[in-house]
Amino acid sequence: MELNGGILSTVLEGVKRLAKPGVSTQELDRFAEDAIRQAGAVPAFKGYRGYQATLCTSINDEVVHGIPSKKRVLADGDILSVDIGLKKDGLFSDMAVTIPIGTVSDEILAFLRVSAESLEKAIEKAWPGNRLGDISHAVQSHVEGHGFSVVRDYVGHGIGYGLHEEPVVANFGKAGTGPRLQAGMVLAIEPMVNMGGYEVRSLKDGWTVVTVDGSLSAHFEHSVAVTESGPRVLTHHHPGPGKKGEAATA
Ligand code: MF3
Ligand code: CO
């Protein structure tokens, strides 16, 4: 799963480099599918419950499950959530990130930072003996402590031989509650954070989820193994040697 996660995060790095004003979300999707297939893997979302794309691309008030389209062209000041998954050798990998397009305000950058931090705080709780609620609470307390809200209607999940396995990993809850974490579990932890209220609704396309109040939404996800020596993030980018501009040769 760590090998697969390395591939996945490398593909996502490529998507991030391409995501500029003027680029359509369909172009990003094409790139991602090609790159995943070139690595000998298959897109995990394509065909899942009839979903037709490799990526979910959710812009601004779109929370998750935005469908890539040639009509959706990125504009300066947008924020774009990219969710990506693959399957290789029978094992799934799933991750997401929200990126600023062009120039966005400091207020929005702070919102993105807090959202990303909430995932990091959650990951820090992924130790054997801790409880699932410790992860949920870590997300919620960090997010709400900064005046933002966590989406209730969508959750993280176990991952491995299936894209969505038990348990449900909520982004809100009480510390010290829920099942105990054990070494060998792998969790896709994925806070969805709204700048305004937590309520969301689905659009008529049957997929796209948006905030009810129109506020911005961010999404960060890693696949994380619980090990005896603590949390191990499986969806990390391992830059190859000699790549220009990347700290790979140290
Ligand atoms: N990445 C999503 C998740 O974390 C799954 C996307 S749903 C799909 O659960 F239908 F688009 F695949
Ligand atoms: Co997921």
Coordinates of N, CA and C and ligand atoms in Angstrom, one line a residue:
M1 N 0.8 -1.2 0.0 CA 0.0 0.0 0.0 C 0.9 1.2 0.0
E2 N 2.0 1.1 0.6 CA 2.9 2.3 0.6 C 3.5 2.6 -0.8
L3 N 3.8 1.5 -1.5 CA 4.2 1.6 -2.9 C 3.1 2.3 -3.7
N4 N 1.9 1.8 -3.6 CA 0.8 2.4 -4.3 C 0.6 3.9 -3.9
G5 N 0.7 4.1 -2.6 CA 0.5 5.5 -2.2 C 1.6 6.4 -2.7
G6 N 2.8 5.9 -2.9 CA 3.8 6.7 -3.5 C 3.5 7.1 -4.9
I7 N 3.0 6.1 -5.7 CA 2.5 6.4 -7.1 C 1.4 7.4 -7.1
L8 N 0.5 7.2 -6.2 CA -0.7 8.1 -6.2 C -0.3 9.5 -5.9
S9 N 0.6 9.7 -4.9 CA 0.9 11.1 -4.5 C 1.8 11.7 -5.6
T10 N 2.6 10.9 -6.3 CA 3.4 11.4 -7.4 C 2.5 11.9 -8.5
V11 N 1.4 11.2 -8.8 CA 0.4 11.6 -9.8 C -0.3 12.9 -9.4
L12 N -0.6 12.9 -8.1 CA -1.3 14.1 -7.6 C -0.3 15.4 -7.7
E13 N 1.0 15.2 -7.5 CA 1.9 16.3 -7.6 C 1.8 16.8 -9.1
G14 N 1.7 15.9 -10.0 CA 1.6 16.3 -11.4 C 0.3 17.1 -11.7
V15 N -0.8 16.6 -11.1 CA -2.0 17.4 -11.2 C -1.9 18.8 -10.6
K16 N -1.3 18.9 -9.5 CA -1.1 20.2 -8.8 C -0.3 21.1 -9.7
R17 N 0.7 20.6 -10.4 CA 1.6 21.4 -11.3 C 0.7 22.0 -12.4
L18 N -0.2 21.1 -12.9 CA -1.0 21.5 -14.1 C -2.1 22.5 -13.7
A19 N -2.6 22.5 -12.5 CA -3.8 23.2 -12.1 C -3.5 24.7 -12.0
K20 N -3.8 25.4 -13.1 CA -3.5 26.8 -13.2 C -4.8 27.5 -13.8
P21 N -4.9 28.8 -13.7 CA -6.0 29.5 -14.3 C -6.1 29.1 -15.8
G22 N -7.3 28.9 -16.4 CA -7.4 28.6 -17.8 C -7.4 27.1 -18.1
V23 N -7.1 26.3 -17.1 CA -7.0 24.8 -17.4 C -8.4 24.2 -16.9
S24 N -8.9 23.3 -17.7 CA -10.2 22.7 -17.3 C -10.0 21.5 -16.4
T25 N -11.0 21.2 -15.6 CA -10.8 20.0 -14.8 C -10.8 18.7 -15.6
Q26 N -11.4 18.7 -16.8 CA -11.2 17.5 -17.6 C -9.8 17.3 -18.0
E27 N -9.0 18.4 -18.3 CA -7.6 18.2 -18.7 C -6.9 17.5 -17.5
L28 N -7.2 18.0 -16.3 CA -6.5 17.4 -15.1 C -6.9 15.9 -15.0
D29 N -8.1 15.6 -15.3 CA -8.6 14.2 -15.2 C -7.9 13.3 -16.2
R30 N -7.7 13.8 -17.4 CA -7.1 13.0 -18.5 C -5.6 12.7 -18.1
F31 N -5.0 13.8 -17.6 CA -3.6 13.6 -17.1 C -3.5 12.5 -16.1
A32 N -4.4 12.6 -15.1 CA -4.3 11.7 -14.0 C -4.6 10.3 -14.4
E33 N -5.5 10.1 -15.3 CA -5.8 8.7 -15.7 C -4.7 8.1 -16.5
D34 N -4.1 8.9 -17.4 CA -2.9 8.4 -18.1 C -1.8 8.1 -17.2
A35 N -1.5 8.9 -16.3 CA -0.4 8.7 -15.4 C -0.6 7.5 -14.5
I36 N -1.8 7.3 -14.0 CA -2.1 6.1 -13.2 C -1.9 4.8 -14.0
R37 N -2.5 4.8 -15.2 CA -2.4 3.6 -16.1 C -0.9 3.4 -16.5
Q38 N -0.2 4.4 -16.8 CA 1.2 4.2 -17.1 C 2.0 3.6 -16.0
A39 N 1.6 3.8 -14.8 CA 2.2 3.2 -13.6 C 1.7 1.7 -13.4
G40 N 0.9 1.2 -14.3 CA 0.4 -0.1 -14.1 C -0.7 -0.3 -13.1
A41 N -1.3 0.8 -12.8 CA -2.5 0.8 -11.8 C -3.8 1.2 -12.6
V42 N -4.9 1.1 -11.9 CA -6.1 1.6 -12.4 C -6.8 2.6 -11.5
P43 N -7.5 3.6 -12.1 CA -8.2 4.6 -11.3 C -9.2 3.9 -10.4
A44 N -9.3 4.3 -9.2 CA -10.2 3.6 -8.2 C -11.6 4.1 -8.3
F45 N -11.8 5.3 -8.7 CA -13.2 5.9 -8.6 C -14.0 5.6 -9.9
K46 N -13.2 5.4 -11.1 CA -13.9 5.2 -12.3 C -14.7 3.9 -12.3
G47 N -16.0 4.0 -12.5 CA -16.8 2.8 -12.4 C -17.4 2.5 -11.1
Y48 N -16.9 3.2 -10.1 CA -17.4 3.1 -8.7 C -18.8 3.7 -8.6
R49 N -19.8 2.8 -8.4 CA -21.2 3.3 -8.4 C -21.6 4.2 -9.6
G50 N -21.0 3.8 -10.7 CA -21.3 4.5 -12.0 C -20.5 5.8 -12.2
Y51 N -19.6 6.2 -11.3 CA -18.8 7.4 -11.4 C -17.9 7.2 -12.7
Q52 N -17.8 8.3 -13.5 CA -17.2 8.2 -14.8 C -15.8 8.8 -14.9
A53 N -15.2 9.3 -13.8 CA -13.9 9.9 -13.9 C -12.9 9.4 -13.0
T54 N -11.7 9.8 -13.2 CA -10.5 9.4 -12.3 C -10.4 10.2 -11.1
L55 N -10.7 11.5 -11.3 CA -10.6 12.5 -10.2 C -12.0 12.9 -9.7
C56 N -12.1 13.4 -8.5 CA -13.2 14.3 -8.1 C -12.5 15.7 -8.0
T57 N -13.1 16.6 -8.7 CA -12.6 18.0 -8.8 C -13.6 19.0 -8.3
S58 N -13.5 19.5 -7.1 CA -14.5 20.3 -6.4 C -14.0 21.7 -6.2
I59 N -14.7 22.6 -6.8 CA -14.2 24.0 -6.8 C -15.0 24.9 -5.9
N60 N -14.3 25.7 -5.1 CA -14.9 26.7 -4.2 C -15.9 26.1 -3.2
D61 N -17.2 26.4 -3.4 CA -18.2 25.9 -2.5 C -18.6 24.4 -2.7
E62 N -18.0 23.8 -3.7 CA -18.2 22.3 -3.9 C -17.3 21.6 -2.8
V63 N -17.9 20.7 -2.1 CA -17.3 20.0 -1.0 C -16.5 18.8 -1.5
V64 N -17.2 17.9 -2.1 CA -16.6 16.7 -2.7 C -17.4 16.2 -3.9
H65 N -16.7 15.3 -4.6 CA -17.4 14.6 -5.7 C -17.8 15.5 -6.9
G66 N -17.1 16.6 -7.1 CA -17.3 17.4 -8.3 C -16.8 16.6 -9.5
I67 N -17.5 16.6 -10.6 CA -17.2 15.8 -11.7 C -16.3 16.6 -12.7
P68 N -15.2 16.1 -13.1 CA -14.3 16.8 -14.1 C -15.1 17.1 -15.4
S69 N -14.9 18.3 -16.0 CA -15.6 18.7 -17.2 C -14.8 19.7 -17.9
K70 N -15.0 19.6 -19.3 CA -14.3 20.6 -20.1 C -14.9 22.0 -19.9
K71 N -16.1 22.0 -19.4 CA -16.7 23.3 -19.2 C -16.3 24.0 -17.9
R72 N -15.6 23.2 -17.0 CA -15.2 23.8 -15.7 C -13.7 24.2 -15.9
V73 N -13.5 25.5 -16.1 CA -12.2 26.1 -16.3 C -11.8 26.8 -15.1
L74 N -10.6 26.5 -14.6 CA -10.1 27.1 -13.3 C -9.9 28.6 -13.5
A75 N -10.2 29.4 -12.5 CA -10.0 30.8 -12.6 C -9.1 31.2 -11.4
D76 N -8.4 32.4 -11.7 CA -7.6 32.9 -10.6 C -8.4 33.2 -9.4
G77 N -7.9 32.7 -8.2 CA -8.6 32.9 -7.0 C -9.5 31.8 -6.5
D78 N -9.7 30.8 -7.4 CA -10.4 29.6 -7.0 C -9.6 28.8 -6.0
I79 N -10.4 28.0 -5.3 CA -9.7 26.8 -4.6 C -10.3 25.5 -5.2
L80 N -9.4 24.6 -5.4 CA -9.7 23.3 -6.1 C -9.4 22.1 -5.2
S81 N -10.4 21.3 -4.8 CA -10.1 20.1 -4.1 C -10.0 19.0 -5.2
V82 N -8.9 18.3 -5.1 CA -8.6 17.1 -6.0 C -8.6 15.9 -5.1
D83 N -9.5 15.0 -5.4 CA -9.5 13.7 -4.7 C -9.2 12.6 -5.8
I84 N -8.3 11.7 -5.4 CA -7.7 10.7 -6.3 C -7.5 9.4 -5.7
G85 N -7.8 8.3 -6.4 CA -7.6 7.0 -5.8 C -7.1 6.0 -6.9
L86 N -6.4 5.0 -6.5 CA -6.0 4.0 -7.5 C -6.0 2.6 -6.8
K87 N -6.0 1.6 -7.7 CA -5.9 0.2 -7.3 C -4.8 -0.4 -8.0
K88 N -4.0 -1.1 -7.3 CA -2.9 -1.9 -7.9 C -2.6 -3.1 -7.1
D89 N -2.4 -4.2 -7.8 CA -2.1 -5.5 -7.1 C -3.1 -5.7 -6.0
G90 N -4.4 -5.4 -6.3 CA -5.5 -5.7 -5.4 C -5.7 -4.7 -4.2
L91 N -4.8 -3.7 -4.2 CA -4.9 -2.8 -3.0 C -5.1 -1.4 -3.4
F92 N -6.0 -0.7 -2.6 CA -6.4 0.6 -2.9 C -5.6 1.7 -2.2
S93 N -5.6 2.9 -2.8 CA -4.9 4.0 -2.1 C -5.8 5.2 -2.5
D94 N -5.9 6.1 -1.5 CA -6.9 7.2 -1.6 C -6.3 8.5 -1.0
M95 N -6.4 9.6 -1.6 CA -5.9 10.8 -1.0 C -6.6 12.1 -1.6
A96 N -6.5 13.2 -1.0 CA -7.1 14.4 -1.5 C -6.3 15.6 -1.0
V97 N -6.4 16.7 -1.7 CA -5.8 17.9 -1.3 C -6.6 19.1 -1.9
T98 N -6.6 20.2 -1.2 CA -7.2 21.4 -1.7 C -6.1 22.4 -2.0
I99 N -6.1 23.0 -3.3 CA -5.0 23.9 -3.7 C -5.6 25.2 -4.1
P100 N -4.8 26.3 -3.8 CA -5.2 27.6 -4.3 C -4.8 27.7 -5.8
I101 N -5.7 28.3 -6.6 CA -5.4 28.5 -8.0 C -5.0 30.0 -8.2
G102 N -3.8 30.2 -8.7 CA -3.3 31.6 -8.9 C -3.2 32.2 -7.5
T103 N -3.7 33.4 -7.4 CA -3.6 34.2 -6.2 C -4.9 34.1 -5.4
V104 N -4.8 33.7 -4.1 CA -6.0 33.7 -3.3 C -5.7 34.6 -2.0
S105 N -6.7 35.0 -1.3 CA -6.5 35.9 -0.2 C -5.8 35.2 1.0
D106 N -5.2 36.0 1.9 CA -4.6 35.4 3.1 C -5.6 34.7 3.9
E107 N -6.8 35.2 3.9 CA -7.9 34.6 4.7 C -8.2 33.2 4.2
I108 N -8.2 33.1 2.9 CA -8.5 31.7 2.4 C -7.3 30.8 2.6
L109 N -6.1 31.4 2.4 CA -4.9 30.5 2.7 C -4.9 30.0 4.1
A110 N -5.3 30.9 5.1 CA -5.4 30.5 6.5 C -6.4 29.4 6.7
F111 N -7.5 29.5 6.0 CA -8.5 28.4 6.0 C -8.0 27.1 5.5
L112 N -7.2 27.2 4.4 CA -6.7 25.9 3.9 C -5.6 25.4 4.8
R113 N -4.9 26.2 5.5 CA -3.8 25.8 6.4 C -4.5 25.0 7.6
V114 N -5.5 25.6 8.2 CA -6.2 25.0 9.3 C -6.8 23.7 8.9
S115 N -7.4 23.6 7.7 CA -8.0 22.4 7.2 C -6.9 21.3 7.1
A116 N -5.8 21.6 6.5 CA -4.7 20.7 6.4 C -4.1 20.2 7.7
E117 N -4.0 21.2 8.6 CA -3.5 20.9 10.0 C -4.5 19.9 10.7
S118 N -5.8 20.1 10.4 CA -6.7 19.2 11.1 C -6.5 17.7 10.7
L119 N -6.0 17.5 9.5 CA -5.7 16.1 9.1 C -4.4 15.7 9.8
E120 N -3.4 16.6 9.9 CA -2.2 16.2 10.6 C -2.4 15.9 12.1
K121 N -3.3 16.7 12.7 CA -3.6 16.4 14.1 C -4.3 15.0 14.2
A122 N -5.1 14.7 13.3 CA -5.8 13.4 13.3 C -4.8 12.3 13.1
I123 N -3.9 12.5 12.2 CA -2.9 11.4 11.9 C -2.1 11.1 13.2
E124 N -1.8 12.2 13.9 CA -1.0 12.0 15.1 C -1.7 11.1 16.2
K125 N -3.0 10.9 16.0 CA -3.7 10.1 17.0 C -3.8 8.6 16.5
A126 N -3.2 8.3 15.4 CA -3.3 6.9 14.8 C -2.3 6.0 15.4
W127 N -2.4 5.8 16.7 CA -1.5 4.9 17.5 C -2.3 3.7 18.0
P128 N -1.7 2.5 18.0 CA -2.4 1.4 18.6 C -2.8 1.7 20.1
G129 N -4.0 1.3 20.5 CA -4.5 1.6 21.8 C -5.3 2.9 21.9
N130 N -5.1 3.8 21.0 CA -6.0 5.0 21.0 C -7.3 4.5 20.4
R131 N -8.3 5.4 20.5 CA -9.7 5.1 20.0 C -10.0 5.9 18.8
L132 N -10.9 5.4 18.0 CA -11.3 6.0 16.8 C -11.8 7.5 17.1
G133 N -12.5 7.6 18.2 CA -13.0 8.9 18.5 C -11.9 10.0 18.8
D134 N -10.7 9.5 19.1 CA -9.6 10.4 19.3 C -9.2 11.1 18.0
I135 N -9.3 10.3 16.9 CA -9.1 10.9 15.5 C -10.2 11.9 15.2
S136 N -11.4 11.5 15.3 CA -12.5 12.4 15.0 C -12.5 13.7 15.8
H137 N -12.2 13.5 17.1 CA -12.2 14.7 17.9 C -11.0 15.6 17.6
A138 N -9.9 15.1 17.2 CA -8.8 15.9 16.8 C -9.1 16.8 15.7
V139 N -9.8 16.3 14.7 CA -10.2 17.1 13.5 C -11.2 18.2 14.0
Q140 N -12.2 17.8 14.7 CA -13.3 18.7 15.0 C -12.8 19.8 15.9
S141 N -12.0 19.5 16.9 CA -11.6 20.5 17.9 C -10.6 21.5 17.2
H142 N -9.8 21.1 16.3 CA -8.9 22.0 15.6 C -9.7 22.9 14.7
V143 N -10.6 22.3 13.9 CA -11.4 23.1 12.9 C -12.3 24.1 13.6
E144 N -13.0 23.6 14.6 CA -14.0 24.5 15.3 C -13.3 25.6 16.1
G145 N -12.1 25.2 16.6 CA -11.3 26.1 17.4 C -10.9 27.3 16.6
H146 N -10.9 27.2 15.3 CA -10.5 28.3 14.4 C -11.8 28.9 13.7
G147 N -13.0 28.5 14.2 CA -14.2 29.1 13.7 C -14.7 28.6 12.4
F148 N -14.2 27.4 12.0 CA -14.8 26.8 10.8 C -15.6 25.6 11.2
S149 N -16.2 24.8 10.3 CA -17.0 23.7 10.6 C -16.6 22.5 9.8
V150 N -16.9 21.3 10.4 CA -16.7 20.0 9.8 C -18.0 19.5 9.2
V151 N -17.8 18.9 8.0 CA -19.0 18.3 7.3 C -19.4 17.0 8.1
R152 N -20.7 16.8 8.3 CA -21.1 15.7 9.1 C -21.6 14.5 8.2
D153 N -22.0 14.9 6.9 CA -22.7 13.9 6.1 C -21.8 13.0 5.3
Y154 N -20.5 13.3 5.3 CA -19.5 12.5 4.6 C -18.3 12.2 5.5
V155 N -17.7 11.0 5.4 CA -16.8 10.6 6.4 C -15.6 9.9 5.7
G156 N -14.6 9.7 6.5 CA -13.5 8.8 6.0 C -13.8 7.3 6.3
H157 N -12.8 6.5 6.1 CA -13.1 5.0 6.0 C -11.9 4.2 6.1
G158 N -12.0 2.9 6.5 CA -11.0 2.0 6.3 C -10.7 1.8 4.9
I159 N -9.5 1.3 4.6 CA -9.1 1.1 3.1 C -8.1 0.0 3.1
G160 N -8.1 -0.8 2.0 CA -7.2 -1.9 1.8 C -7.5 -2.7 0.6
Y161 N -8.1 -3.9 0.7 CA -8.6 -4.6 -0.4 C -9.8 -4.0 -1.0
G162 N -10.5 -3.2 -0.2 CA -11.6 -2.4 -0.7 C -11.3 -0.9 -0.6
L163 N -12.0 -0.1 -1.5 CA -11.8 1.3 -1.4 C -12.4 1.8 -0.1
H164 N -13.6 1.3 0.2 CA -14.3 1.7 1.4 C -14.5 0.5 2.3
E165 N -13.7 0.4 3.4 CA -13.9 -0.7 4.4 C -14.3 -0.1 5.7
E166 N -14.6 -0.9 6.6 CA -14.8 -0.5 8.0 C -13.5 0.0 8.6
P167 N -13.5 0.8 9.5 CA -14.7 1.5 10.1 C -15.0 2.8 9.4
V168 N -16.1 3.4 9.7 CA -16.4 4.8 9.4 C -15.5 5.7 10.2
V169 N -14.9 6.7 9.5 CA -14.0 7.6 10.3 C -14.6 9.0 10.2
A170 N -15.4 9.3 11.2 CA -16.1 10.6 11.2 C -15.1 11.7 11.6
N171 N -15.4 12.9 11.1 CA -14.5 14.1 11.4 C -15.1 14.9 12.6
F172 N -16.0 14.3 13.4 CA -16.5 14.9 14.6 C -16.8 13.8 15.6
G173 N -16.6 14.1 16.8 CA -16.8 13.0 17.8 C -16.1 13.3 19.1
K174 N -16.2 12.3 20.0 CA -15.7 12.5 21.4 C -14.4 11.7 21.5
A175 N -13.4 12.3 22.1 CA -12.1 11.6 22.4 C -12.5 10.5 23.4
G176 N -11.7 9.4 23.3 CA -11.9 8.3 24.3 C -13.1 7.4 24.0
T177 N -13.7 7.6 22.9 CA -14.9 6.7 22.5 C -14.6 6.0 21.3
G178 N -15.4 4.9 21.0 CA -15.2 4.2 19.8 C -14.3 3.0 19.9
P179 N -14.1 2.2 18.8 CA -13.2 1.1 18.8 C -11.8 1.5 19.0
R180 N -11.0 0.5 19.6 CA -9.6 0.8 19.8 C -8.9 0.5 18.5
L181 N -7.9 1.4 18.2 CA -7.1 1.2 17.0 C -6.0 0.1 17.3
Q182 N -5.8 -0.6 16.2 CA -4.8 -1.7 16.3 C -3.8 -1.6 15.2
A183 N -2.6 -2.1 15.5 CA -1.5 -2.1 14.5 C -2.1 -3.0 13.3
G184 N -1.8 -2.5 12.1 CA -2.3 -3.2 10.9 C -3.5 -2.6 10.3
M185 N -4.2 -1.8 11.0 CA -5.4 -1.1 10.4 C -4.8 0.0 9.5
V186 N -5.6 0.2 8.4 CA -5.3 1.4 7.5 C -6.6 2.2 7.4
L187 N -6.4 3.5 7.6 CA -7.6 4.4 7.6 C -7.3 5.5 6.6
A188 N -8.4 5.8 5.8 CA -8.4 7.0 4.9 C -9.1 8.1 5.8
I189 N -8.2 8.9 6.3 CA -8.7 10.0 7.1 C -8.9 11.3 6.2
E190 N -10.1 11.8 6.2 CA -10.4 12.9 5.2 C -11.3 14.0 5.7
P191 N -10.8 14.9 6.5 CA -11.6 16.0 6.9 C -12.1 16.9 5.7
M192 N -13.4 17.1 5.7 CA -14.0 18.1 4.8 C -14.5 19.3 5.7
V193 N -13.9 20.4 5.4 CA -14.0 21.6 6.3 C -14.7 22.7 5.5
N194 N -15.8 23.3 6.1 CA -16.4 24.4 5.5 C -16.0 25.7 6.2
M195 N -15.9 26.8 5.5 CA -15.6 28.1 6.0 C -16.8 28.6 6.8
G196 N -18.0 28.3 6.4 CA -19.2 28.7 7.1 C -19.9 27.5 7.8
G197 N -21.1 27.3 7.6 CA -21.8 26.2 8.3 C -21.5 24.8 7.8
Y198 N -21.9 23.8 8.6 CA -21.5 22.5 8.1 C -22.5 21.8 7.2
E199 N -23.6 22.4 7.0 CA -24.7 21.8 6.1 C -24.2 21.7 4.7
V200 N -24.5 20.6 4.1 CA -24.2 20.4 2.6 C -25.5 19.8 1.9
R201 N -25.5 20.0 0.6 CA -26.5 19.3 -0.2 C -25.9 18.8 -1.5
S202 N -26.7 17.9 -2.2 CA -26.2 17.4 -3.4 C -26.9 18.1 -4.6
L203 N -26.1 18.2 -5.7 CA -26.7 18.8 -6.9 C -27.4 17.8 -7.7
K204 N -28.1 18.2 -8.7 CA -29.0 17.3 -9.5 C -28.2 16.3 -10.4
D205 N -26.8 16.6 -10.5 CA -26.0 15.6 -11.3 C -25.8 14.3 -10.5
G206 N -26.3 14.3 -9.3 CA -26.3 13.1 -8.5 C -25.0 12.9 -7.7
W207 N -24.0 13.7 -8.0 CA -22.7 13.6 -7.3 C -22.2 14.8 -6.5
T208 N -22.2 15.9 -7.2 CA -21.5 17.1 -6.6 C -22.2 17.5 -5.3
V209 N -21.4 17.6 -4.3 CA -21.9 18.1 -3.0 C -21.4 19.5 -2.7
V210 N -22.3 20.4 -2.4 CA -21.9 21.8 -2.2 C -22.4 22.2 -0.7
T211 N -21.8 23.3 -0.3 CA -22.2 23.9 1.0 C -23.6 24.6 0.8
V212 N -24.4 24.4 1.8 CA -25.8 25.1 1.7 C -25.6 26.6 1.7
D213 N -24.7 27.1 2.5 CA -24.6 28.6 2.6 C -23.7 29.2 1.5
G214 N -23.1 28.4 0.7 CA -22.3 28.9 -0.4 C -20.9 29.2 0.0
S215 N -20.5 28.9 1.3 CA -19.2 29.1 1.7 C -18.2 28.2 1.1
L216 N -16.9 28.5 1.2 CA -15.8 27.7 0.6 C -15.7 26.4 1.4
S217 N -15.2 25.4 0.8 CA -15.0 24.1 1.4 C -13.6 23.5 1.0
A218 N -13.0 22.9 2.0 CA -11.6 22.3 1.7 C -11.7 20.8 2.1
H219 N -10.8 20.0 1.5 CA -10.8 18.6 1.7 C -9.3 18.1 1.6
F220 N -8.9 17.4 2.7 CA -7.5 16.8 2.7 C -7.6 15.4 3.2
E221 N -6.9 14.5 2.5 CA -7.0 13.1 2.8 C -5.7 12.4 2.7
H222 N -5.4 11.5 3.6 CA -4.3 10.6 3.5 C -4.8 9.2 3.9
S223 N -4.1 8.2 3.3 CA -4.3 6.8 3.7 C -3.2 6.5 4.7
V224 N -3.6 6.1 5.9 CA -2.6 6.1 7.1 C -2.7 4.7 7.7
A225 N -1.5 4.1 7.9 CA -1.4 2.8 8.6 C -1.2 3.0 10.0
V226 N -1.9 2.3 10.9 CA -1.6 2.3 12.3 C -0.5 1.2 12.5
T227 N 0.6 1.6 13.0 CA 1.7 0.6 13.3 C 2.2 0.6 14.7
E228 N 2.9 -0.4 15.2 CA 3.4 -0.4 16.5 C 4.3 0.8 16.8
S229 N 4.9 1.3 15.8 CA 5.7 2.5 16.0 C 5.0 3.8 15.6
G230 N 3.7 3.7 15.5 CA 2.9 4.9 15.3 C 2.3 5.0 13.9
P231 N 1.7 6.2 13.6 CA 1.1 6.4 12.4 C 2.1 6.4 11.2
R232 N 1.7 5.8 10.1 CA 2.6 5.8 8.9 C 1.7 6.3 7.8
V233 N 2.0 7.4 7.3 CA 1.3 8.0 6.1 C 1.7 7.2 4.9
L234 N 0.8 6.6 4.2 CA 1.2 5.7 3.0 C 1.1 6.5 1.7
T235 N 0.5 7.6 1.7 CA 0.3 8.4 0.5 C 1.2 9.6 0.5
H236 N 2.5 9.3 0.7 CA 3.5 10.4 0.6 C 4.3 10.3 -0.7
H237 N 4.7 11.5 -1.1 CA 5.4 11.7 -2.4 C 6.9 11.3 -2.1
H238 N 7.4 10.4 -2.9 CA 8.9 10.1 -2.8 C 9.5 10.6 -4.1
P239 N 10.1 11.8 -4.1 CA 10.6 12.3 -5.4 C 11.8 11.4 -5.8
G240 N 11.8 11.1 -7.1 CA 12.9 10.3 -7.7 C 14.2 11.1 -7.7
P241 N 15.3 10.5 -7.8 CA 16.6 11.2 -7.8 C 16.8 12.1 -9.0
G242 N 17.4 13.2 -8.8 CA 17.8 14.1 -9.9 C 16.8 14.9 -10.5
K243 N 15.6 15.0 -9.9 CA 14.6 15.8 -10.5 C 14.8 17.3 -10.1
K244 N 14.8 18.1 -11.1 CA 15.1 19.5 -10.9 C 14.1 20.2 -10.0
G245 N 14.6 20.9 -9.1 CA 13.7 21.7 -8.2 C 13.1 20.9 -7.1
E246 N 13.5 19.7 -6.9 CA 12.9 18.9 -5.8 C 14.0 18.4 -4.9
A247 N 13.8 18.4 -3.6 CA 14.8 18.1 -2.7 C 15.0 16.6 -2.6
A248 N 15.5 16.0 -3.7 CA 15.6 14.6 -3.8 C 17.0 14.0 -3.7
T249 N 18.0 14.9 -3.8 CA 19.4 14.4 -4.0 C 20.2 14.6 -2.7
A250 N 19.5 15.1 -1.6 CA 20.3 15.4 -0.4 C 20.9 14.1 0.2
Ligands
MF3_1 N1 -12.4 9.6 -2.6 C1 -13.7 9.4 -2.2 C2 -13.6 8.8 -0.8 O1 -12.7 9.1 -0.2 C3 -14.4 8.5 -3.1 C4 -14.9 9.1 -4.2 S1 -16.4 8.6 -4.6 C5 -16.3 8.3 -6.2 O2 -14.3 8.0 -0.3 F1 -17.5 7.8 -6.6 F2 -16.0 9.3 -6.8 F3 -15.4 7.4 -6.4
CO2 CO -11.6 8.4 0.9

